[in-house]
Coordinates of C-alpha atoms in Angstrom, one line a residue:
M125 CA -24.8 41.0 84.0
S126 CA -24.3 37.2 84.2
N127 CA -23.1 35.8 87.7
A128 CA -20.2 34.2 85.8
N129 CA -19.0 37.8 84.3
H130 CA -19.8 39.4 88.0
N131 CA -17.8 36.7 89.6
H132 CA -14.8 37.4 87.0
Q133 CA -15.0 41.3 87.5
L134 CA -15.1 41.1 91.3
G135 CA -11.9 38.7 90.9
A136 CA -10.3 41.3 89.0
D137 CA -10.7 43.6 92.5
Y138 CA -9.1 40.8 94.8
G139 CA -6.3 39.7 92.7
L140 CA -8.1 36.0 92.3
D141 CA -6.8 35.6 88.6
T142 CA -3.0 36.8 89.0
W143 CA -2.3 33.2 89.3
R144 CA -2.9 32.5 85.7
N145 CA 0.3 34.5 84.9
L146 CA 2.2 32.1 87.4
H147 CA 4.0 29.1 87.0
I148 CA 1.6 26.2 87.5
D149 CA 1.9 22.5 87.6
Q150 CA -0.7 19.3 87.7
Q151 CA -3.2 20.9 86.0
P152 CA -5.6 19.6 83.0
T153 CA -5.1 20.2 79.5
W154 CA -8.2 21.2 78.5
A155 CA -8.4 25.1 77.9
N156 CA -9.1 24.5 74.4
H157 CA -12.1 22.3 74.8
A158 CA -14.7 23.0 73.3
D159 CA -16.9 22.6 76.3
F160 CA -14.4 24.6 78.8
D161 CA -16.0 28.2 78.9
A162 CA -19.3 26.9 79.0
T163 CA -18.4 24.6 81.9
V164 CA -16.5 27.2 83.7
A165 CA -19.5 29.7 83.4
E166 CA -22.0 27.2 85.0
L167 CA -19.7 26.5 87.7
S168 CA -19.0 30.1 88.4
S169 CA -23.3 30.6 88.5
L170 CA -23.8 27.7 90.5
P171 CA -24.8 27.8 94.6
P172 CA -22.1 27.5 96.7
L173 CA -21.4 23.9 98.2
V174 CA -20.5 25.5 101.6
F175 CA -21.1 28.8 103.1
A176 CA -18.9 31.5 104.3
G177 CA -20.2 31.5 107.9
E178 CA -19.5 27.5 108.1
V179 CA -16.3 28.1 107.2
D180 CA -15.7 30.7 109.6
S181 CA -16.8 28.5 112.3
M182 CA -14.4 26.2 111.4
R183 CA -11.3 28.6 111.6
E184 CA -12.5 29.5 115.1
Q185 CA -12.2 25.9 115.9
L186 CA -9.1 25.5 114.3
A187 CA -7.6 28.4 116.2
E188 CA -8.5 26.3 119.6
V189 CA -6.2 23.7 117.9
A190 CA -3.5 26.2 117.4
E191 CA -3.9 27.0 120.7
G192 CA -3.0 23.1 121.9
R193 CA -7.0 22.9 123.1
A194 CA -8.9 20.7 120.6
F195 CA -7.3 18.1 118.0
L196 CA -8.0 17.7 114.3
L197 CA -8.9 14.8 112.5
Q198 CA -8.6 14.8 109.0
G199 CA -10.1 11.1 107.3
G200 CA -11.4 9.8 104.4
D201 CA -10.6 8.4 100.5
C202 CA -7.5 9.0 98.7
A203 CA -9.4 9.7 95.8
E204 CA -13.5 9.7 95.4
T205 CA -15.1 8.2 92.9
F206 CA -18.6 9.3 91.5
E207 CA -20.0 5.9 91.5
G208 CA -18.5 5.6 95.3
A209 CA -20.7 8.4 96.3
T210 CA -23.1 6.1 97.6
A211 CA -25.4 6.2 101.0
Y212 CA -23.8 3.1 102.2
K213 CA -20.0 3.9 101.5
I214 CA -20.3 7.6 102.7
S215 CA -22.3 6.6 105.8
G216 CA -19.6 3.8 106.7
R217 CA -16.9 6.7 106.2
I218 CA -19.0 9.0 108.9
K219 CA -19.2 6.4 111.3
T220 CA -15.4 5.5 111.3
L221 CA -14.7 9.3 112.0
L222 CA -17.3 9.6 114.4
Q223 CA -15.9 6.4 116.2
M224 CA -12.2 7.8 115.8
A225 CA -13.8 11.3 117.3
A226 CA -15.2 9.4 120.1
V227 CA -12.2 7.7 121.0
L228 CA -9.9 10.5 120.8
T229 CA -12.2 13.1 122.5
Y230 CA -12.9 10.3 125.6
G231 CA -9.3 9.1 125.6
A232 CA -7.7 12.5 125.6
S233 CA -10.4 14.4 127.1
M234 CA -10.0 17.1 124.6
P235 CA -12.5 18.4 121.5
V236 CA -12.0 17.2 118.2
V237 CA -12.5 19.3 115.1
K238 CA -13.8 16.5 112.5
M239 CA -13.2 16.8 109.0
G240 CA -14.0 14.4 106.0
R241 CA -11.3 14.1 103.3
M242 CA -14.6 13.8 101.0
A243 CA -17.3 15.6 98.7
G244 CA -14.2 17.2 96.4
Q245 CA -11.4 14.7 96.7
F246 CA -11.6 14.0 93.0
S247 CA -8.4 15.2 91.8
K248 CA -4.9 13.7 92.2
P249 CA -1.4 15.0 91.5
R250 CA 0.6 12.5 89.4
S251 CA 4.4 11.6 89.1
S252 CA 4.0 11.3 85.4
D253 CA 1.8 12.8 82.7
T254 CA 1.7 9.6 81.1
E255 CA 0.9 6.1 81.8
T256 CA 2.3 3.2 79.7
R257 CA 1.0 -0.4 79.3
G258 CA 2.4 -2.7 76.8
D259 CA 3.0 -0.3 73.4
V260 CA 0.3 1.9 74.5
T261 CA 1.1 5.5 76.2
L262 CA -2.1 7.6 77.4
P263 CA -2.8 10.1 79.7
S264 CA -2.2 9.6 83.4
F265 CA -5.6 9.1 85.6
R266 CA -5.7 12.5 87.5
G267 CA -9.1 11.7 89.6
E268 CA -12.8 11.8 88.1
T269 CA -13.1 15.5 87.7
V270 CA -10.2 15.4 84.9
N271 CA -10.6 11.7 83.5
G272 CA -11.6 8.2 83.6
F273 CA -9.8 5.5 85.3
E274 CA -10.3 3.3 82.6
F275 CA -7.1 2.5 80.1
T276 CA -8.7 3.8 76.6
P277 CA -7.9 7.0 74.7
E278 CA -11.6 8.1 75.2
A279 CA -11.7 7.8 79.1
R280 CA -8.4 9.4 79.6
E281 CA -9.3 12.7 77.9
H282 CA -9.1 15.6 80.1
D283 CA -12.8 16.4 80.0
P284 CA -14.0 19.8 81.6
K285 CA -17.8 18.7 81.9
R286 CA -16.4 16.1 84.7
M287 CA -16.1 19.2 86.8
L288 CA -19.8 19.6 86.7
R289 CA -20.3 16.2 88.0
G290 CA -17.9 16.5 90.6
Y291 CA -19.7 19.6 91.9
H292 CA -23.0 17.6 91.8
T293 CA -21.4 14.5 93.6
S294 CA -19.9 16.7 96.5
S295 CA -23.1 18.3 97.1
A296 CA -24.7 15.1 97.5
T297 CA -22.3 14.0 99.7
L298 CA -22.3 17.0 101.6
N299 CA -26.3 16.9 101.8
L300 CA -25.7 13.3 103.5
V301 CA -22.7 15.0 105.5
R302 CA -25.1 17.1 107.3
A303 CA -28.2 14.8 107.5
F304 CA -26.1 12.4 109.4
T305 CA -24.3 15.1 111.7
K306 CA -27.5 17.2 112.2
G307 CA -30.2 14.6 112.5
G308 CA -29.9 12.4 115.2
F309 CA -27.4 9.9 114.1
A310 CA -24.2 11.8 115.6
D311 CA -25.8 11.9 118.9
L312 CA -22.8 10.7 121.4
R313 CA -25.7 8.6 123.2
A314 CA -25.5 6.2 120.0
V315 CA -21.6 5.5 119.9
H316 CA -22.9 1.8 120.1
Q317 CA -24.8 2.3 117.2
W318 CA -21.9 3.2 114.9
N319 CA -20.4 0.0 115.0
R320 CA -23.5 -2.0 113.5
G321 CA -22.6 -3.2 110.0
F322 CA -18.9 -3.5 110.4
T323 CA -17.2 -6.8 110.9
S324 CA -16.1 -7.8 114.3
N325 CA -12.3 -7.5 114.8
P326 CA -9.8 -6.8 117.8
A327 CA -10.3 -2.7 117.4
H328 CA -13.9 -3.2 116.9
E329 CA -14.1 -4.8 120.1
R330 CA -12.0 -2.3 122.0
Y331 CA -14.4 0.3 120.7
E332 CA -17.3 -1.6 122.2
Q333 CA -15.5 -1.0 125.7
T334 CA -15.1 2.6 125.1
A335 CA -18.6 3.1 124.2
D336 CA -19.4 1.5 127.0
E337 CA -17.6 3.8 129.4
I338 CA -19.0 6.6 127.4
G339 CA -22.4 5.4 128.0
R340 CA -21.9 5.2 131.8
A341 CA -20.3 8.6 131.7
L342 CA -23.4 10.0 130.2
K343 CA -26.1 8.1 132.1
F344 CA -24.2 9.7 135.2
M345 CA -24.1 13.0 133.7
E346 CA -27.8 12.9 132.7
A347 CA -28.6 11.5 136.7
C348 CA -27.0 14.6 137.7
G349 CA -29.5 16.9 135.5
V350 CA -27.0 18.1 132.7
D351 CA -28.3 19.0 129.4
F352 CA -27.6 16.9 126.6
D353 CA -28.3 19.2 123.5
A354 CA -24.6 19.9 122.9
L355 CA -24.3 15.9 122.2
K356 CA -27.1 15.7 119.8
T357 CA -25.6 16.9 116.9
T358 CA -21.7 17.5 116.0
D359 CA -20.3 19.9 113.2
M360 CA -18.2 18.0 110.9
Y361 CA -16.4 19.6 108.0
V362 CA -15.0 19.1 104.7
G363 CA -11.9 19.3 102.8
H364 CA -9.9 18.3 99.6
E365 CA -6.7 18.9 98.0
A366 CA -7.1 22.0 95.9
L367 CA -5.4 20.9 92.7
V368 CA -7.4 21.8 89.6
L369 CA -7.6 25.6 89.7
D370 CA -10.2 26.4 87.5
Y371 CA -12.4 24.6 89.7
E372 CA -11.7 26.3 92.7
R373 CA -11.5 29.6 91.2
S374 CA -15.1 28.8 89.5
L375 CA -16.7 28.4 92.9
T376 CA -14.9 31.2 94.9
R377 CA -17.3 33.7 95.7
I378 CA -17.6 37.1 97.4
D379 CA -19.2 36.7 100.8
S380 CA -21.9 39.5 101.0
R381 CA -21.3 40.3 105.0
T382 CA -17.7 40.5 105.1
D383 CA -17.4 41.4 101.2
L384 CA -14.1 39.2 101.3
P385 CA -13.6 36.0 98.7
Y386 CA -14.2 32.4 99.9
D387 CA -13.6 29.0 98.1
T388 CA -16.8 27.8 98.4
S389 CA -15.6 24.1 97.2
A390 CA -15.1 22.9 100.5
H391 CA -14.5 24.5 104.2
F392 CA -10.5 23.7 104.4
L393 CA -8.6 23.3 101.1
W394 CA -4.7 22.3 101.2
I395 CA -2.1 22.7 98.8
G396 CA 0.2 19.5 98.0
E397 CA 3.8 18.9 98.2
R398 CA 4.3 19.1 94.6
T399 CA 1.8 22.5 94.0
R400 CA 3.4 24.5 96.9
G401 CA 6.2 26.6 95.1
I402 CA 6.1 29.9 96.8
D403 CA 5.9 31.7 93.8
D404 CA 3.8 29.2 91.8
A405 CA -0.1 29.7 91.3
H406 CA -1.8 27.5 94.2
V407 CA 0.0 29.3 97.0
D408 CA -0.8 32.7 95.1
F409 CA -4.7 31.9 94.6
F410 CA -4.9 30.3 98.1
S411 CA -3.3 33.2 99.9
K412 CA -6.3 35.6 98.5
V413 CA -9.3 33.6 99.9
R414 CA -10.6 33.3 103.5
N415 CA -10.7 29.6 103.9
P416 CA -8.6 28.0 106.5
I417 CA -5.7 26.5 104.3
G418 CA -3.2 23.4 104.7
V419 CA -0.1 22.7 102.9
K420 CA 1.5 19.4 102.4
L421 CA 5.4 19.4 103.7
G422 CA 7.7 16.4 102.6
P423 CA 11.2 15.6 103.6
T424 CA 12.6 18.1 101.4
T425 CA 11.0 20.8 103.4
T426 CA 13.4 23.4 105.2
A427 CA 12.4 25.9 107.7
E428 CA 12.9 28.8 105.4
D429 CA 10.2 27.1 103.0
A430 CA 7.9 26.9 105.9
L431 CA 8.5 30.6 106.9
A432 CA 8.2 31.6 103.5
L433 CA 4.8 29.9 103.4
I434 CA 3.6 31.5 106.7
D435 CA 4.3 34.9 105.4
K436 CA 2.6 34.2 102.4
L437 CA -0.4 32.4 103.5
D438 CA -0.8 33.9 107.1
P439 CA 0.7 37.3 107.0
N440 CA -1.6 38.7 109.8
R441 CA -0.6 35.4 111.9
E442 CA -4.2 34.6 112.4
P443 CA -4.2 31.1 114.3
G444 CA -6.4 28.7 113.0
R445 CA -5.6 29.9 109.4
L446 CA -2.4 27.9 108.3
T447 CA -1.9 23.9 109.0
F448 CA 1.1 22.5 107.9
I449 CA 0.9 18.3 107.2
T450 CA 3.8 16.8 107.6
R451 CA 4.4 13.7 105.2
M452 CA 7.9 12.8 106.1
G453 CA 8.0 9.1 106.2
A454 CA 8.9 6.9 109.2
K455 CA 12.2 6.7 108.5
N456 CA 12.5 10.6 108.4
I457 CA 10.5 12.0 110.6
R458 CA 12.4 12.0 113.9
E459 CA 15.3 13.8 111.8
K460 CA 13.5 16.1 109.0
L461 CA 10.7 17.3 111.2
P462 CA 12.4 18.8 114.3
P463 CA 14.5 22.1 112.3
I464 CA 11.1 22.6 110.7
V465 CA 9.4 23.0 113.6
A466 CA 11.9 24.7 115.7
G467 CA 12.4 27.3 112.8
V468 CA 8.7 28.2 113.1
Q469 CA 8.8 28.7 116.6
A470 CA 11.8 30.8 117.0
A471 CA 10.0 33.2 114.3
G472 CA 6.7 33.0 116.8
A473 CA 4.3 31.9 114.1
Q474 CA 1.4 29.6 115.4
V475 CA 0.6 27.1 113.2
I476 CA -1.2 23.7 113.6
W477 CA 0.9 21.0 113.2
V478 CA -0.9 17.6 111.7
T479 CA 0.8 14.5 110.8
D480 CA 0.3 12.5 107.5
P481 CA 1.4 9.2 108.1
M482 CA 0.2 7.6 104.7
H483 CA 2.2 9.4 102.0
G484 CA 5.6 8.8 103.0
N485 CA 5.3 5.3 103.5
T486 CA 4.0 3.9 100.5
I487 CA 5.9 0.7 98.8
S488 CA 4.8 -1.9 95.7
V489 CA 5.1 -5.3 96.5
P490 CA 6.2 -8.1 93.9
S491 CA 2.3 -8.6 93.3
G492 CA 2.5 -5.1 91.8
Y493 CA 0.0 -3.9 94.8
K494 CA 1.1 -0.2 95.9
T495 CA 0.3 -0.8 99.8
R496 CA 1.6 0.6 103.0
R497 CA 2.9 -1.1 106.2
F498 CA 0.7 -0.4 108.9
D499 CA 3.5 -0.5 111.4
D500 CA 5.4 2.3 109.2
V501 CA 1.8 4.4 109.6
L502 CA 2.2 3.5 113.5
D503 CA 6.2 4.4 113.3
E504 CA 5.3 8.0 111.9
V505 CA 2.6 8.9 114.1
R506 CA 4.8 7.8 117.2
G507 CA 7.8 10.1 115.9
F508 CA 5.5 13.2 115.3
F509 CA 4.7 13.1 119.1
E510 CA 8.0 12.8 119.9
V511 CA 9.4 15.4 118.1
H512 CA 6.6 17.9 119.4
D513 CA 7.2 16.6 122.7
A514 CA 10.8 17.3 122.6
L515 CA 10.3 20.8 121.2
G516 CA 7.4 21.6 123.7
S517 CA 5.2 22.1 120.6
F518 CA 1.5 21.1 120.3
P519 CA 0.8 17.8 117.9
G520 CA -2.3 19.1 116.8
G521 CA -4.0 16.4 114.6
I522 CA -3.8 13.3 112.2
H523 CA -4.7 13.2 108.8
V524 CA -5.5 10.0 107.0
E525 CA -6.4 8.0 104.1
M526 CA -9.2 5.6 105.2
T527 CA -12.5 4.1 104.7
G528 CA -15.3 2.6 106.6
D529 CA -15.3 -0.5 104.4
D530 CA -13.2 -3.8 105.5
V531 CA -10.8 -3.1 102.6
T532 CA -7.3 -5.1 102.5
E533 CA -5.1 -2.3 101.0
C534 CA -2.6 -1.6 103.8
L535 CA -0.5 -4.6 105.3
G536 CA -0.8 -5.8 109.2
G537 CA -2.9 -4.5 111.9
S538 CA -4.4 -6.3 114.7
D539 CA -6.5 -7.7 112.1
A540 CA -3.6 -8.6 110.3
I541 CA -3.3 -8.3 106.2
D542 CA -0.9 -10.2 104.8
E543 CA 0.7 -9.8 100.8
E544 CA -1.4 -12.6 99.9
A545 CA -4.9 -10.8 101.1
L546 CA -3.9 -7.5 99.4
A547 CA -6.2 -8.9 96.0
D548 CA -9.0 -9.8 98.5
R549 CA -10.9 -6.5 98.5
Y550 CA -8.0 -4.1 96.9
E551 CA -10.6 -1.1 95.6
S552 CA -8.7 2.1 95.7
L553 CA -8.1 3.6 92.2
C554 CA -4.9 5.6 93.4
D555 CA -3.3 5.1 97.4
P556 CA -4.3 2.3 99.5
R557 CA -6.5 3.2 102.8
L558 CA -6.7 2.0 106.0
N559 CA -9.8 0.0 107.0
H560 CA -12.3 0.3 109.5
S561 CA -10.2 -1.6 111.9
Q562 CA -6.8 -0.1 111.0
S563 CA -8.4 3.4 111.5
L564 CA -9.7 2.7 114.9
E565 CA -6.1 1.4 115.9
I566 CA -4.7 4.8 114.9
A567 CA -7.4 6.6 117.0
F568 CA -6.8 4.7 120.0
L569 CA -2.6 4.9 119.9
V570 CA -3.4 8.7 119.6
S571 CA -5.6 8.9 122.3
E572 CA -2.9 7.4 124.7
Y573 CA -0.4 9.8 123.4
L574 CA -2.4 12.8 123.8
R575 CA -3.9 11.4 127.8
N576 CA 0.0 11.0 128.2
R577 CA 0.8 14.7 127.4

């Protein structure tokens, strides 16, 4: 029996294919493409990108977050690109995440679970199926595992073979993530080295001061005879929005140790605001796999919605299994979030609460650029902490679109970007990202809130 056929037969035993008969949104239109069946068969036979044991380790660490003893940091590209999967760009994102984590760990005296929004963030939901420029209408760009960004009929065709390139690009990215985090690069004694190659700015200089303090603390501990093995490497997990179910289903494997299904495309997967319908395909499929699962919750979410998602995705009330990533917008966070959190608390459920201060604060400026005001991002983070402080719940994490590059995509910050500067280095294919300096500023703000709790 081929691996693909074996995978399909096992799927029937675990209900992994019941989603095919349910309502589904935001999917490619490639089912009748000549290469579809062969592509799915090949994906189904390829090695896993992550391993079930790694997934279990992440879920155990997330249980610590759910209990209020650790903090979750998620960061990375809005939409990865195949061409952007270079050692230079990937290392820049990893270095920035390590810096943010060091600031958070040192400032808050709390372990930080680190997750890159990378090695799979190649598909994007869109508000419209088509895009019109002048008198030409073509399918919208849905991320590079589906179609191309160039505005031509050929590029915008939904091509299933792109899933294979997405797999191999993710594999190469994961190789680098593992090499950096396990090969000495992430040694906490190298905190100063993570700043090299970045443009000097106020946040960069503040980080240097923190790195000095960390260095002095480590020298003190070394003089006391403390063993540094735990500081030489770190765990960095990867996650993405699990949008294209043909891809996710093809990479789902039955673990030989536990005889349970794991989606091996990533350690952590989240369901988007547009695809979280309780009776829809995405929620059904991810209720069947053992990965930790996130769900994006926008301002229309009710406490009843949240409780229904808990019953479906975390029926056994397992700490670390379910994360709610709230994306309310700075204007809504203080009003819309409290009833949801209070409803979940009243039901006795234990989820991880994470703020996504990016997606609810997107604006367009007269020049045509889509951007975010950094002050709005900061305000949503503040509102998130205020709500949880008032209710006695734990603000468990932050989820940001960021890059290690000195892009000019979000307005403001200590090294201020104005509207005229947006054109200087606006490189995102979808949503605007925080640059290196703005990412560090967010980390300092969050560490202060955690320290003051």
